[in-house]
PDB file of C-alpha atoms in Angstrom:
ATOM      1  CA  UNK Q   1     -21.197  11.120  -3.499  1.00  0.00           C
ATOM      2  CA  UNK Q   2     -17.804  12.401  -3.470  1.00  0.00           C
ATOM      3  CA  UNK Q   3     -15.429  11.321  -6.682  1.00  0.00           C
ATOM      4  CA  UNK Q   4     -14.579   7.907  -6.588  1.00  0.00           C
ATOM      5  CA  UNK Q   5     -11.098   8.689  -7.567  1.00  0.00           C
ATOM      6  CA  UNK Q   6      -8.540  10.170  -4.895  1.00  0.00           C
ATOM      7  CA  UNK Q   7      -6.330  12.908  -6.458  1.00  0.00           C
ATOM      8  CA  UNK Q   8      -2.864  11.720  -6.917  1.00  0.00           C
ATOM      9  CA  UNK Q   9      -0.145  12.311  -3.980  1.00  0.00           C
ATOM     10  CA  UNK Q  10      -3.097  10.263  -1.644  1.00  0.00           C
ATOM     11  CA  UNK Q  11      -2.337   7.854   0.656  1.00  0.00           C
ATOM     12  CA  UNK Q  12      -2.710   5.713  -2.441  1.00  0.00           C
ATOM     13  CA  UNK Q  13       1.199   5.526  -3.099  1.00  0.00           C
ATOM     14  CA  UNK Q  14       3.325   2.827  -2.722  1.00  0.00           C
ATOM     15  CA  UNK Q  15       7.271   3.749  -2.276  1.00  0.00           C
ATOM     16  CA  UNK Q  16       9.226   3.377  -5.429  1.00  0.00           C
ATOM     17  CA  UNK Q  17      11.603   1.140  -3.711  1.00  0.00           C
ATOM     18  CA  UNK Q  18       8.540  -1.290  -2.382  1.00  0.00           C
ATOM     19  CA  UNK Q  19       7.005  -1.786  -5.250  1.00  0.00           C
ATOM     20  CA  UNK Q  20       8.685  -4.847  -7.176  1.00  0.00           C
ATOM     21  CA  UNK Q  21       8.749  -6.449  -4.390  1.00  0.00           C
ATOM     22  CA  UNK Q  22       5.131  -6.229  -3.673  1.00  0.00           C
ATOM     23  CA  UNK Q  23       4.074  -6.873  -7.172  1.00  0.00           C
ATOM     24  CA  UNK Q  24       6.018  -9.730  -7.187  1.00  0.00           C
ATOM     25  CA  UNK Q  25       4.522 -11.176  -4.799  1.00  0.00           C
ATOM     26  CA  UNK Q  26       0.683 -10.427  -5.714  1.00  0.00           C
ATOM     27  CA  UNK Q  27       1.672 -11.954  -9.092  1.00  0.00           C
ATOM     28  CA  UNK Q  28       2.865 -14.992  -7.303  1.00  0.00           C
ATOM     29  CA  UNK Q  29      -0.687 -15.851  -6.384  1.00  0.00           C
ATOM     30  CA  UNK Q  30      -1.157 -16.644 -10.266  1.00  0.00           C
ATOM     31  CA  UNK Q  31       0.501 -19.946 -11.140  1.00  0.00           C
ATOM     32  CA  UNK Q  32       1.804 -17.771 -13.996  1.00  0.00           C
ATOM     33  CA  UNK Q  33       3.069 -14.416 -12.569  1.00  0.00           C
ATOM     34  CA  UNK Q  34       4.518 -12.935 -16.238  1.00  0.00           C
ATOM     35  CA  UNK Q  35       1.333 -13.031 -17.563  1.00  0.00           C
ATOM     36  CA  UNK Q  36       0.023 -11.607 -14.357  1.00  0.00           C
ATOM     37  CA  UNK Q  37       2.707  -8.389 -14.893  1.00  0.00           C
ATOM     38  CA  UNK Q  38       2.062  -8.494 -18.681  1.00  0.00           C
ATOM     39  CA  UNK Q  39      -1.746  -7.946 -18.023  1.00  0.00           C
ATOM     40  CA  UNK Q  40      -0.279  -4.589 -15.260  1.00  0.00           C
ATOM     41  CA  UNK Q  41       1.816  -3.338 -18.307  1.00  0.00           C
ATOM     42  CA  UNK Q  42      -1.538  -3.698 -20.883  1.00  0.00           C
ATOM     43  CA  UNK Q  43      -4.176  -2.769 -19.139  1.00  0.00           C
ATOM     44  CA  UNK Q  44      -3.255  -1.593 -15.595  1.00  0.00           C
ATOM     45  CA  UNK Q  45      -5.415  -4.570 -14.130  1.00  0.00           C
ATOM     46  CA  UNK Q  46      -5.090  -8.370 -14.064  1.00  0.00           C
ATOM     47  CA  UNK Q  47      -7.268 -11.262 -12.957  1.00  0.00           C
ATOM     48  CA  UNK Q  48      -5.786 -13.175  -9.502  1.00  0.00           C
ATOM     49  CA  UNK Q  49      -6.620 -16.574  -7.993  1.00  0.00           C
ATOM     50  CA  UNK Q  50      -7.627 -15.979  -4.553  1.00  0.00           C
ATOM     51  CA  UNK Q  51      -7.301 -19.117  -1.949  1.00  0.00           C
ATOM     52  CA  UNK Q  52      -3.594 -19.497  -2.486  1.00  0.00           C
ATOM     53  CA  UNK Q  53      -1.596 -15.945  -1.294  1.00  0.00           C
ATOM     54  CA  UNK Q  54      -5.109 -14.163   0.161  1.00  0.00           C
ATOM     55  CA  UNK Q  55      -8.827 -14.305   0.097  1.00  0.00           C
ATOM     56  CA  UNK Q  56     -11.178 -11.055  -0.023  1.00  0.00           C
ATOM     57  CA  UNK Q  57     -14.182 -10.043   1.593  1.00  0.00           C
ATOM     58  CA  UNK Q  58     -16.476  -7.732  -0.322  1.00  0.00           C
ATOM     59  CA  UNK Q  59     -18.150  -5.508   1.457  1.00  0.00           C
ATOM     60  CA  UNK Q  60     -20.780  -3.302   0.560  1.00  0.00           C
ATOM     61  CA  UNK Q  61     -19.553   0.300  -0.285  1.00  0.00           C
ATOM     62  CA  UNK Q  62     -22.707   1.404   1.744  1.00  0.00           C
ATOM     63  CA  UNK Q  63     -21.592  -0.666   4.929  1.00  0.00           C
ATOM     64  CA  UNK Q  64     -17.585   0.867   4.874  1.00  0.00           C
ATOM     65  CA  UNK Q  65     -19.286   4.781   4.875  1.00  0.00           C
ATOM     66  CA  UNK Q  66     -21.535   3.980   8.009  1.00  0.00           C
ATOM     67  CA  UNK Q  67     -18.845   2.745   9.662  1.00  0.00           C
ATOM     68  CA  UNK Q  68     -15.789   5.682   8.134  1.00  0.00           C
ATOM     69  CA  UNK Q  69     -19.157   8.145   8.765  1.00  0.00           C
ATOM     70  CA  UNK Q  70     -17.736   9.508   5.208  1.00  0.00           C
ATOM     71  CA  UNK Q  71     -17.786   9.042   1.466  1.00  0.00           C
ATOM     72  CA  UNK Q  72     -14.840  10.903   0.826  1.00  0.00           C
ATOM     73  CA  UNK Q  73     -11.976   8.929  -0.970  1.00  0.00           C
ATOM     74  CA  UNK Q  74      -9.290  10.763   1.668  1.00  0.00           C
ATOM     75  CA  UNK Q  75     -11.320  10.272   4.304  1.00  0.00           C
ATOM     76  CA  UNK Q  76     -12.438   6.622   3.754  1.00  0.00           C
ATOM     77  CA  UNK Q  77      -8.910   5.730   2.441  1.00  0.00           C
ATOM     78  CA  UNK Q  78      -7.053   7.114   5.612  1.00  0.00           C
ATOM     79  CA  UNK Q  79      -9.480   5.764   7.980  1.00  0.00           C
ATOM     80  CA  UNK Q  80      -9.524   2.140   6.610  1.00  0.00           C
ATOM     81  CA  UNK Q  81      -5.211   2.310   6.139  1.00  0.00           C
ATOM     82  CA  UNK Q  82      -5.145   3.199  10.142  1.00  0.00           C
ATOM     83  CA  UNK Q  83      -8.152   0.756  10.723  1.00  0.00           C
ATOM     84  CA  UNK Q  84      -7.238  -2.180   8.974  1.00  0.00           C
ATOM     85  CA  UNK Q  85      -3.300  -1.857   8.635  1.00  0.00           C
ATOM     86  CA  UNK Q  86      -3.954  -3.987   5.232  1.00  0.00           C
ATOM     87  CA  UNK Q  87      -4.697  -3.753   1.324  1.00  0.00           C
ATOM     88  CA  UNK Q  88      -8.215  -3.119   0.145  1.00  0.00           C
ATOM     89  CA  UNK Q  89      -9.002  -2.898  -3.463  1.00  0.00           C
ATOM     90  CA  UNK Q  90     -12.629  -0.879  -4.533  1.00  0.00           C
ATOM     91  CA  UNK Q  91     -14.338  -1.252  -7.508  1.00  0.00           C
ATOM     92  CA  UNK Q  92     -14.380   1.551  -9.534  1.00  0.00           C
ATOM     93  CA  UNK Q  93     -17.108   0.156 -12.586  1.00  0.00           C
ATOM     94  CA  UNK Q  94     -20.101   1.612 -10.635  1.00  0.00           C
ATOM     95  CA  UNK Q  95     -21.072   3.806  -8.040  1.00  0.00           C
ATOM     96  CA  UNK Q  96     -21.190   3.150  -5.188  1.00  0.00           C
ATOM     97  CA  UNK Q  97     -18.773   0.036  -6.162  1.00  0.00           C
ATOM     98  CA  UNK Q  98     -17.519  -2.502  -3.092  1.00  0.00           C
ATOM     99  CA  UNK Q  99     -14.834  -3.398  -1.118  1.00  0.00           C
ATOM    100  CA  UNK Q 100     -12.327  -5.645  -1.063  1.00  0.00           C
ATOM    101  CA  UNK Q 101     -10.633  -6.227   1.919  1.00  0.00           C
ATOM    102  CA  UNK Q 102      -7.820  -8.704   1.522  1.00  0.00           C
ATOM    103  CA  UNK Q 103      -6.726 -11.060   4.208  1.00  0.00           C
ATOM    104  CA  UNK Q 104      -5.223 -14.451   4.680  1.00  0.00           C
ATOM    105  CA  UNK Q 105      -6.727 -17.500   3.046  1.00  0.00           C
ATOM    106  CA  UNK Q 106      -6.411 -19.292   6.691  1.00  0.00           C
ATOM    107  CA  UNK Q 107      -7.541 -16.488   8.638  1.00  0.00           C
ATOM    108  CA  UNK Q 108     -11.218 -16.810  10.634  1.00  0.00           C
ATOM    109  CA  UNK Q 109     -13.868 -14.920   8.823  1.00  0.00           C
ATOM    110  CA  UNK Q 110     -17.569 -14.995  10.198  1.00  0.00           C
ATOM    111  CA  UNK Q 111     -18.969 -11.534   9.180  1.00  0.00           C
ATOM    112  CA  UNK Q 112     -21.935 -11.553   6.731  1.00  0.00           C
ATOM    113  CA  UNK Q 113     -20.180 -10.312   3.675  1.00  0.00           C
ATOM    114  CA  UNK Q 114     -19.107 -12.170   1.344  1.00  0.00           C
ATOM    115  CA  UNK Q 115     -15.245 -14.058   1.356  1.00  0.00           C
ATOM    116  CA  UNK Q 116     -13.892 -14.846  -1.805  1.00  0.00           C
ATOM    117  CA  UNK Q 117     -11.736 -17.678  -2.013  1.00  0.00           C
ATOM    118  CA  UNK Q 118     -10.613 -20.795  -3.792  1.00  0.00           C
ATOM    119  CA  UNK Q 119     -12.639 -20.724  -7.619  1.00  0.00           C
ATOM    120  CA  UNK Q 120     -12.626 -16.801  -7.630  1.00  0.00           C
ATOM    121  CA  UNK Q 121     -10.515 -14.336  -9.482  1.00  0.00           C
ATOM    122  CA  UNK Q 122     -10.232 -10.892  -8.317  1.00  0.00           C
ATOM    123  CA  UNK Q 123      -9.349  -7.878 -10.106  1.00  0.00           C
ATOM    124  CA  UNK Q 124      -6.700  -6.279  -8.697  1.00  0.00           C
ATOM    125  CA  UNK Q 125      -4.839  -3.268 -10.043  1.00  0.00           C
ATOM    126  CA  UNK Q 126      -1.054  -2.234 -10.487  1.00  0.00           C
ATOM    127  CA  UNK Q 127       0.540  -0.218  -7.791  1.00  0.00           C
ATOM    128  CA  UNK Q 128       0.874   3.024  -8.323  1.00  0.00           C
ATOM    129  CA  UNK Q 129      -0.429   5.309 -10.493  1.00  0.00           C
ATOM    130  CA  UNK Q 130      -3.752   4.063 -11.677  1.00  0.00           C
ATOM    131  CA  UNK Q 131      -4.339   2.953 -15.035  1.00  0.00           C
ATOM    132  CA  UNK Q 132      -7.416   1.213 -14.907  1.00  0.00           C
ATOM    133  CA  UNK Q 133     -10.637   2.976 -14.519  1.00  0.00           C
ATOM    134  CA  UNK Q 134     -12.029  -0.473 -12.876  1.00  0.00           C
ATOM    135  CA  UNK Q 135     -10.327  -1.127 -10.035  1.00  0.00           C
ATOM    136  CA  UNK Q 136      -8.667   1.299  -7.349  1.00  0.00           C
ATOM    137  CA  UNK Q 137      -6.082   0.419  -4.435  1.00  0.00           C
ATOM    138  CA  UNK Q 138      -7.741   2.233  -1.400  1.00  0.00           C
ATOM    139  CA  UNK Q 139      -5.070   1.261   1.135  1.00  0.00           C
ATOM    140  CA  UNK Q 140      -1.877  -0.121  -0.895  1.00  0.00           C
ATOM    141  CA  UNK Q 141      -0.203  -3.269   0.380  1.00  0.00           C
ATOM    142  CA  UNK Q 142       3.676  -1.909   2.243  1.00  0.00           C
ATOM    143  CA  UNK Q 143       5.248  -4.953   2.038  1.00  0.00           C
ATOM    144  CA  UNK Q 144       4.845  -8.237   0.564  1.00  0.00           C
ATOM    145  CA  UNK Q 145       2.345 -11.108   2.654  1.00  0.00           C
ATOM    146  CA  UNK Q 146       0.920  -7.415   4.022  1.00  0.00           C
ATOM    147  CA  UNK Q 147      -2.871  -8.357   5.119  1.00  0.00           C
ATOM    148  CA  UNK Q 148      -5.823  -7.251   7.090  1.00  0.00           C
ATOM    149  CA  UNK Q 149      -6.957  -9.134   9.973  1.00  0.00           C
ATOM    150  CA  UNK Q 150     -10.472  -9.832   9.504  1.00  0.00           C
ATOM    151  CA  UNK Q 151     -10.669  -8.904  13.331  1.00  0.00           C
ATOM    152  CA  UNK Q 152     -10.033  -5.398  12.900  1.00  0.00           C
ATOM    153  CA  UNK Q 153     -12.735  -5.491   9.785  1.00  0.00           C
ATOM    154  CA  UNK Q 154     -15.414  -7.283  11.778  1.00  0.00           C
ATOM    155  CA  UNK Q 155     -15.035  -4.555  14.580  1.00  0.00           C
ATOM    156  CA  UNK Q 156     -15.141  -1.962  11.772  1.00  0.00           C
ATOM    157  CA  UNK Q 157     -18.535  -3.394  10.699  1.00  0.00           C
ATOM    158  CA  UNK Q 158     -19.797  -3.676  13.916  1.00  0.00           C
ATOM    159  CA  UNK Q 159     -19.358  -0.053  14.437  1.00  0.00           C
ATOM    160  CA  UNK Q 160     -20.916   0.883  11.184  1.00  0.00           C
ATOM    161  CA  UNK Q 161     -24.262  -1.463  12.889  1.00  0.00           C
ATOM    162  CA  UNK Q 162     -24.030   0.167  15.945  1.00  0.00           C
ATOM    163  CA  UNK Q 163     -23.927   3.977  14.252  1.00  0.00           C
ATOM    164  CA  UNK Q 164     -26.756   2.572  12.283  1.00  0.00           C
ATOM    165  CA  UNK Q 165     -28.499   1.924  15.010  1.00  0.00           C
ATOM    166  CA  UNK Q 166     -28.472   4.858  17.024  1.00  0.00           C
ATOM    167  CA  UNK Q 167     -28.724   7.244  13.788  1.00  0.00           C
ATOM    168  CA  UNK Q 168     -32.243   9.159  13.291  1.00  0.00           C
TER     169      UNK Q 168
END
Protein backbone atom coordinates (compact mmCIF):
# COMPACT_ATOMS: atom_id res chain seq x y z
CA UNK A 1 0.00 0.00 0.00
CA UNK A 2 0.90 3.39 -0.91
CA UNK A 3 2.17 5.83 2.19
CA UNK A 4 -0.48 6.67 4.36
CA UNK A 5 0.71 10.17 4.54
CA UNK A 6 0.03 12.68 1.52
CA UNK A 7 3.09 14.92 0.87
CA UNK A 8 2.45 18.39 1.95
CA UNK A 9 0.93 21.06 -0.68
CA UNK A 10 -2.11 18.06 -1.06
CA UNK A 11 -5.45 18.77 -1.21
CA UNK A 12 -5.02 18.45 2.53
CA UNK A 13 -4.78 22.37 3.10
CA UNK A 14 -7.09 24.49 4.57
CA UNK A 15 -6.74 28.43 3.58
CA UNK A 16 -4.97 30.44 6.17
CA UNK A 17 -7.82 32.78 6.32
CA UNK A 18 -10.48 29.69 6.96
CA UNK A 19 -8.95 28.20 9.46
CA UNK A 20 -10.01 29.91 12.91
CA UNK A 21 -13.05 29.92 11.86
CA UNK A 22 -13.31 26.29 11.22
CA UNK A 23 -11.48 25.30 14.29
CA UNK A 24 -13.65 27.23 16.16
CA UNK A 25 -16.29 25.69 15.33
CA UNK A 26 -15.07 21.87 15.57
CA UNK A 27 -14.01 22.92 19.11
CA UNK A 28 -17.49 24.07 19.75
CA UNK A 29 -18.69 20.50 19.66
CA UNK A 30 -16.73 20.10 23.11
CA UNK A 31 -18.67 21.77 25.92
CA UNK A 32 -15.17 23.13 26.63
CA UNK A 33 -13.60 24.37 23.33
CA UNK A 34 -10.09 25.89 25.10
CA UNK A 35 -9.25 22.73 26.20
CA UNK A 36 -10.26 21.36 22.87
CA UNK A 37 -7.52 24.07 21.12
CA UNK A 38 -5.10 23.49 24.05
CA UNK A 39 -5.07 19.67 23.24
CA UNK A 40 -4.38 21.09 18.93
CA UNK A 41 -1.46 23.25 20.38
CA UNK A 42 0.01 19.94 22.60
CA UNK A 43 -0.41 17.27 20.71
CA UNK A 44 -1.86 18.13 17.25
CA UNK A 45 -5.04 15.94 18.13
CA UNK A 46 -7.95 16.25 20.58
CA UNK A 47 -10.83 14.05 21.67
CA UNK A 48 -14.56 15.47 20.31
CA UNK A 49 -18.10 14.60 21.42
CA UNK A 50 -19.90 13.53 18.45
CA UNK A 51 -23.98 13.80 18.55
CA UNK A 52 -23.96 17.52 19.16
CA UNK A 53 -22.10 19.50 15.90
CA UNK A 54 -21.67 15.97 13.68
CA UNK A 55 -21.68 12.25 13.86
CA UNK A 56 -19.12 9.91 11.85
CA UNK A 57 -19.38 6.88 10.00
CA UNK A 58 -16.35 4.62 9.95
CA UNK A 59 -15.83 2.92 7.17
CA UNK A 60 -13.54 0.31 6.42
CA UNK A 61 -10.29 1.56 4.68
CA UNK A 62 -10.75 -1.63 2.46
CA UNK A 63 -14.42 -0.57 1.41
CA UNK A 64 -13.28 3.44 0.39
CA UNK A 65 -10.31 1.75 -2.16
CA UNK A 66 -12.94 -0.56 -3.97
CA UNK A 67 -15.00 2.09 -4.43
CA UNK A 68 -11.82 5.18 -5.25
CA UNK A 69 -10.33 1.81 -7.30
CA UNK A 70 -6.99 3.30 -5.54
CA UNK A 71 -4.88 3.32 -2.41
CA UNK A 72 -3.09 6.28 -3.19
CA UNK A 73 -3.44 9.17 -0.58
CA UNK A 74 -3.83 11.81 -3.80
CA UNK A 75 -5.90 9.73 -5.44
CA UNK A 76 -8.28 8.62 -2.61
CA UNK A 77 -8.13 12.17 -1.08
CA UNK A 78 -9.20 13.97 -4.40
CA UNK A 79 -11.74 11.50 -5.27
CA UNK A 80 -13.57 11.47 -1.85
CA UNK A 81 -13.19 15.79 -1.66
CA UNK A 82 -15.15 15.79 -5.26
CA UNK A 83 -17.34 12.76 -4.05
CA UNK A 84 -18.41 13.70 -0.82
CA UNK A 85 -18.00 17.65 -0.82
CA UNK A 86 -17.35 17.05 3.15
CA UNK A 87 -14.60 16.38 5.95
CA UNK A 88 -13.30 12.88 6.46
CA UNK A 89 -10.75 12.16 9.04
CA UNK A 90 -8.47 8.56 8.57
CA UNK A 91 -6.78 6.90 11.07
CA UNK A 92 -3.33 6.91 10.76
CA UNK A 93 -2.34 4.23 14.01
CA UNK A 94 -2.48 1.20 11.61
CA UNK A 95 -2.52 0.19 8.23
CA UNK A 96 -4.89 0.02 6.51
CA UNK A 97 -6.63 2.45 9.27
CA UNK A 98 -10.58 3.64 8.61
CA UNK A 99 -12.59 6.29 7.68
CA UNK A 100 -14.35 8.79 9.08
CA UNK A 101 -16.77 10.43 7.20
CA UNK A 102 -18.41 13.24 9.09
CA UNK A 103 -21.97 14.28 8.61
CA UNK A 104 -24.86 15.77 10.46
CA UNK A 105 -26.06 14.29 13.72
CA UNK A 106 -29.81 14.53 12.15
CA UNK A 107 -28.96 13.37 8.85
CA UNK A 108 -30.47 9.66 7.61
CA UNK A 109 -27.82 7.05 7.76
CA UNK A 110 -28.73 3.32 6.82
CA UNK A 111 -25.43 1.95 5.32
CA UNK A 112 -23.80 -0.97 7.22
CA UNK A 113 -20.87 0.84 8.68
CA UNK A 114 -20.76 1.95 11.65
CA UNK A 115 -22.24 5.81 12.83
CA UNK A 116 -20.77 7.22 15.71
CA UNK A 117 -22.80 9.37 17.71
CA UNK A 118 -23.99 10.52 21.08
CA UNK A 119 -21.39 8.56 23.94
CA UNK A 120 -18.43 8.58 21.37
CA UNK A 121 -15.38 10.73 21.12
CA UNK A 122 -13.56 11.00 17.97
CA UNK A 123 -10.12 11.92 17.33
CA UNK A 124 -9.88 14.55 15.18
CA UNK A 125 -6.75 16.44 14.19
CA UNK A 126 -5.73 20.24 13.80
CA UNK A 127 -6.01 21.79 10.42
CA UNK A 128 -3.22 22.14 8.69
CA UNK A 129 -0.06 20.88 8.83
CA UNK A 130 -0.17 17.58 10.59
CA UNK A 131 1.21 17.05 13.85
CA UNK A 132 -0.15 13.96 14.94
CA UNK A 133 0.97 10.74 13.53
CA UNK A 134 -2.69 9.31 14.57
CA UNK A 135 -5.07 10.96 12.84
CA UNK A 136 -5.03 12.58 9.21
CA UNK A 137 -7.65 15.11 7.56
CA UNK A 138 -8.26 13.40 4.10
CA UNK A 139 -10.69 16.02 2.80
CA UNK A 140 -10.44 19.25 5.20
CA UNK A 141 -13.67 20.89 6.29
CA UNK A 142 -13.93 24.74 3.94
CA UNK A 143 -16.11 26.31 6.08
CA UNK A 144 -17.60 25.92 9.35
CA UNK A 145 -21.11 23.38 9.70
CA UNK A 146 -19.21 21.94 6.26
CA UNK A 147 -20.59 18.13 6.10
CA UNK A 148 -21.01 15.14 3.92
CA UNK A 149 -24.31 13.95 3.00
CA UNK A 150 -24.48 10.44 3.86
CA UNK A 151 -26.29 10.18 0.37
CA UNK A 152 -23.38 10.83 -1.62
CA UNK A 153 -21.36 8.18 0.82
CA UNK A 154 -23.99 5.47 0.53
CA UNK A 155 -23.78 5.80 -3.38
CA UNK A 156 -19.98 5.75 -2.97
CA UNK A 157 -20.31 2.37 -1.18
CA UNK A 158 -22.62 1.05 -3.40
CA UNK A 159 -20.24 1.49 -6.18
CA UNK A 160 -17.37 -0.01 -4.33
CA UNK A 161 -20.21 -3.39 -4.03
CA UNK A 162 -21.00 -3.21 -7.40
CA UNK A 163 -17.02 -3.07 -8.64
CA UNK A 164 -16.74 -5.86 -6.20
CA UNK A 165 -19.00 -7.66 -7.80
CA UNK A 166 -18.12 -7.66 -11.25
CA UNK A 167 -14.19 -7.85 -10.38
CA UNK A 168 -12.37 -11.35 -11.22
Amino acid sequence: MSDIFPPSGSPTTVPQRDKHQISAWLAGADPHPRTVHAAWADRGIALLPLGHRFDAVRVPAARVHAAVHSDDPRTVAAFLRDWLAGPVIRDTRGAPGPYYVLIAPDSPWNGREERLTTGTFLGVPRLGHPVSTLTRWVVPPTAPGDLCDPAHLGALLLTAETLKAVEP
